[in-house]
Short mmCIF file of C-alpha atoms in Angstrom, two decimals:
data_model
loop_
_atom_site.label_atom_id
_atom_site.label_comp_id
_atom_site.label_asym_id
_atom_site.label_seq_id
_atom_site.Cartn_x
_atom_site.Cartn_y
_atom_site.Cartn_z
CA THR Z 1 -36.96 -5.59 -12.45
CA SER Z 2 -40.10 -6.82 -14.19
CA SER Z 3 -43.60 -7.09 -12.81
CA ALA Z 4 -44.79 -10.40 -11.33
CA GLY Z 5 -45.31 -13.39 -13.59
CA LEU Z 6 -44.57 -17.07 -13.97
CA THR Z 7 -41.67 -16.67 -16.41
CA TRP Z 8 -39.88 -13.77 -18.03
CA LEU Z 9 -38.16 -13.25 -21.35
CA TRP Z 10 -35.93 -10.21 -21.68
CA SER Z 11 -34.67 -8.74 -24.96
CA THR Z 12 -31.23 -9.91 -23.81
CA GLY Z 13 -32.44 -13.53 -23.70
CA ASP Z 14 -32.32 -13.61 -19.88
CA THR Z 15 -35.21 -15.41 -18.18
CA THR Z 16 -35.11 -14.06 -14.60
CA GLN Z 17 -37.38 -11.43 -13.09
CA THR Z 18 -34.43 -9.07 -12.58
CA ILE Z 19 -31.45 -8.52 -14.85
CA ARG Z 20 -28.30 -6.48 -14.32
CA VAL Z 21 -27.12 -4.53 -17.35
CA LYS Z 22 -23.63 -3.20 -17.92
CA THR Z 23 -24.00 -1.71 -21.37
CA ALA Z 24 -26.09 1.15 -22.69
CA GLY Z 25 -29.09 0.18 -24.80
CA THR Z 26 -32.82 -0.40 -24.96
CA TYR Z 27 -34.31 -3.26 -22.95
CA THR Z 28 -37.75 -4.88 -22.97
CA VAL Z 29 -39.36 -7.85 -21.21
CA GLN Z 30 -42.28 -10.19 -21.85
CA VAL Z 31 -44.06 -11.98 -19.00
CA THR Z 32 -45.84 -15.35 -19.03
CA ASP Z 33 -48.73 -15.56 -16.59
CA ALA Z 34 -50.11 -18.62 -14.74
CA SER Z 35 -52.31 -19.44 -17.77
CA GLY Z 36 -49.28 -19.64 -20.03
CA CYS Z 37 -50.13 -16.44 -21.92
CA LEU Z 38 -47.17 -14.36 -23.10
CA SER Z 39 -47.61 -10.59 -22.78
CA ASP Z 40 -46.69 -8.05 -25.39
CA SER Z 41 -43.23 -6.57 -24.98
CA SER Z 42 -42.98 -3.97 -22.23
CA THR Z 43 -42.33 -0.35 -22.93
CA ALA Z 44 -38.69 -0.06 -23.95
CA GLU Z 45 -36.36 1.20 -21.23
CA ASN Z 46 -33.41 3.14 -22.62
CA ILE Z 47 -30.41 2.72 -20.35
CA VAL Z 48 -27.66 5.35 -20.48
CA LEU Z 49 -24.28 4.57 -18.94
CA TYR Z 50 -22.08 7.42 -17.76
CA SER Z 51 -18.35 7.14 -17.43
CA VAL Z 52 -16.75 6.86 -14.02
CA PRO Z 53 -14.31 9.66 -13.14
CA GLY Z 54 -10.63 8.78 -13.10
CA ILE Z 55 -8.75 8.21 -9.86
CA PRO Z 56 -8.46 11.59 -8.11
CA VAL Z 57 -5.13 13.08 -7.09
CA ILE Z 58 -4.50 14.63 -3.66
CA THR Z 59 -2.17 17.66 -3.68
CA PRO Z 60 -0.78 18.73 -0.28
CA GLY Z 61 -0.39 22.47 0.32
CA GLY Z 62 3.00 21.88 1.94
CA SER Z 63 4.89 19.22 3.81
CA THR Z 64 2.76 16.38 5.15
CA ASN Z 65 5.19 16.09 8.08
CA ILE Z 66 3.65 18.71 10.39
CA CYS Z 67 3.76 19.83 13.99
CA GLU Z 68 0.92 18.60 16.19
CA THR Z 69 -0.44 22.14 16.51
CA ASP Z 70 -0.41 22.77 12.75
CA SER Z 71 -2.39 21.56 9.76
CA VAL Z 72 -1.72 21.06 6.05
CA SER Z 73 -4.25 21.64 3.29
CA LEU Z 74 -5.07 18.67 1.07
CA SER Z 75 -6.68 19.50 -2.28
CA SER Z 76 -8.48 16.99 -4.46
CA SER Z 77 -8.57 17.09 -8.23
CA ALA Z 78 -11.74 18.47 -9.83
CA GLY Z 79 -15.15 16.90 -9.49
CA SER Z 80 -18.78 17.76 -8.76
CA ALA Z 81 -18.66 16.35 -5.23
CA TRP Z 82 -16.00 14.95 -2.92
CA LEU Z 83 -15.92 12.34 -0.18
CA TRP Z 84 -12.81 12.18 2.00
CA SER Z 85 -11.88 9.28 4.27
CA THR Z 86 -12.57 11.69 7.15
CA GLY Z 87 -16.19 12.15 6.02
CA GLU Z 88 -15.58 15.71 4.83
CA SER Z 89 -17.14 16.72 1.52
CA THR Z 90 -15.22 19.75 0.23
CA GLN Z 91 -12.53 19.94 -2.43
CA VAL Z 92 -9.96 21.15 0.11
CA ILE Z 93 -9.59 19.88 3.68
CA TYR Z 94 -7.14 20.78 6.45
CA ALA Z 95 -5.40 17.71 7.85
CA LYS Z 96 -4.46 17.98 11.52
CA ASN Z 97 -4.15 14.34 12.50
CA ALA Z 98 -1.49 11.73 11.80
CA VAL Z 99 -3.56 9.42 9.59
CA ASP Z 100 -3.89 8.25 6.01
CA TYR Z 101 -6.16 10.39 3.81
CA THR Z 102 -8.02 9.33 0.65
CA VAL Z 103 -10.73 10.93 -1.47
CA GLN Z 104 -13.31 10.00 -4.07
CA VAL Z 105 -14.89 12.43 -6.54
CA SER Z 106 -18.13 12.28 -8.44
CA ASN Z 107 -19.04 13.72 -11.80
CA ALA Z 108 -22.17 15.69 -12.74
CA GLU Z 109 -24.05 12.44 -13.39
CA GLY Z 110 -23.39 11.21 -9.83
CA CYS Z 111 -20.87 8.49 -10.75
CA TRP Z 112 -18.13 8.05 -8.14
CA SER Z 113 -14.44 7.52 -8.89
CA PRO Z 114 -12.27 4.80 -7.45
CA VAL Z 115 -10.51 5.77 -4.20
CA SER Z 116 -7.38 7.91 -4.58
CA ASP Z 117 -3.91 6.85 -3.57
CA ILE Z 118 -3.21 7.35 0.14
CA THR Z 119 -1.63 10.57 1.37
CA THR Z 120 -0.09 10.06 4.80
CA VAL Z 121 0.18 12.94 7.25
CA THR Z 122 2.59 12.58 10.15
CA THR Z 123 2.73 14.85 13.18
CA ASN Z 124 5.64 15.80 15.39
CA PRO Z 125 5.02 16.59 19.06
CA ALA Z 126 5.46 20.14 20.25
CA PRO Z 127 8.29 20.74 22.70
CA PRO Z 128 7.19 21.27 26.30
CA LYS Z 129 6.17 24.72 27.47
CA PRO Z 130 9.41 26.55 28.36
CA THR Z 131 10.20 28.01 31.74
CA ILE Z 132 11.58 31.48 32.26
CA SER Z 133 14.33 31.90 34.83
CA PHE Z 134 15.80 35.05 36.33
CA SER Z 135 17.90 36.04 39.30
CA GLY Z 136 16.85 38.78 41.63
CA SER Z 137 13.58 40.51 42.16
CA THR Z 138 10.91 41.17 39.56
CA ASP Z 139 10.28 44.51 41.29
CA LEU Z 140 12.47 47.02 39.44
CA CYS Z 141 13.42 50.57 40.18
CA GLU Z 142 13.66 53.08 37.38
CA GLY Z 143 16.91 52.46 35.50
CA ASP Z 144 17.18 48.84 36.65
CA SER Z 145 16.96 45.86 34.33
CA LEU Z 146 16.26 42.16 34.67
CA GLU Z 147 17.68 39.35 32.59
CA LEU Z 148 15.05 36.71 31.62
CA ASN Z 149 16.31 33.38 30.29
CA SER Z 150 14.35 30.63 28.59
CA SER Z 151 14.76 26.92 29.10
CA ALA Z 152 16.46 25.11 26.20
CA GLY Z 153 15.18 25.17 22.65
CA ASP Z 154 16.53 25.28 19.09
CA SER Z 155 15.06 28.73 18.51
CA TYR Z 156 13.16 31.28 20.59
CA LEU Z 157 10.36 33.78 20.15
CA TRP Z 158 9.71 36.22 22.98
CA SER Z 159 6.60 38.37 23.42
CA THR Z 160 8.90 41.32 22.66
CA GLY Z 161 9.73 39.86 19.23
CA GLU Z 162 13.29 38.99 20.23
CA THR Z 163 14.66 35.61 19.15
CA THR Z 164 17.53 35.06 21.60
CA PRO Z 165 17.69 32.58 24.52
CA GLY Z 166 17.50 35.50 26.96
CA ILE Z 167 16.25 39.08 26.99
CA THR Z 168 16.86 42.12 29.14
CA VAL Z 169 13.76 43.94 30.36
CA LYS Z 170 13.78 47.50 31.67
CA ALA Z 171 10.06 48.11 31.97
CA SER Z 172 7.20 46.45 33.77
CA GLY Z 173 4.99 44.03 31.90
CA SER Z 174 4.17 40.40 31.26
CA PHE Z 175 6.64 38.44 29.18
CA TRP Z 176 6.38 35.01 27.54
CA VAL Z 177 8.57 32.89 25.33
CA ARG Z 178 7.94 30.05 22.91
CA VAL Z 179 10.70 27.65 21.89
CA SER Z 180 10.97 25.47 18.81
CA ASP Z 181 12.70 22.14 18.35
CA ALA Z 182 14.83 20.75 15.51
CA ALA Z 183 11.66 19.87 13.54
CA GLY Z 184 10.55 23.52 13.72
CA CYS Z 185 7.64 22.78 16.06
CA PHE Z 186 6.85 25.52 18.58
CA SER Z 187 5.88 25.02 22.19
CA PRO Z 188 2.49 26.10 23.47
#
């Protein structure tokens, strides 16, 4: 943008107060004032154009079909800065929501890339919290045992480390179980 004047003459031949340049080079302007006097050429402005980074690539750290309680890492290709569709600004983010993710990267000169291709993360619901059933009393005498059974699931994980639908307990304590479904998602 040039200083005020009546008319302008740029080294490009343009005659507006402001020009938009798209190529590197040296640019000058002359200004005509209200008296019709043409100024000397302005100090030359050397414009440098930096290249725009290529389209970044998102690399998932695993399946993008995750359980609602899990996350998957998404890594962007190299850059000097990153801007994800979530607003995050690190090279690696942890996706927890079922949405589309994109990223842009900038180079050292501050030029931003085009937006990456979309990476879609889908989430599967966790199965409901299981119930534990038993018959008899939870008050045991020494030598007694109690069979604890979980409600249905595709696989089981008890607080004891056992992975069967039911366990036998012979000592006092608190016991819990988590079940997973066919998608491998565990209950709370």
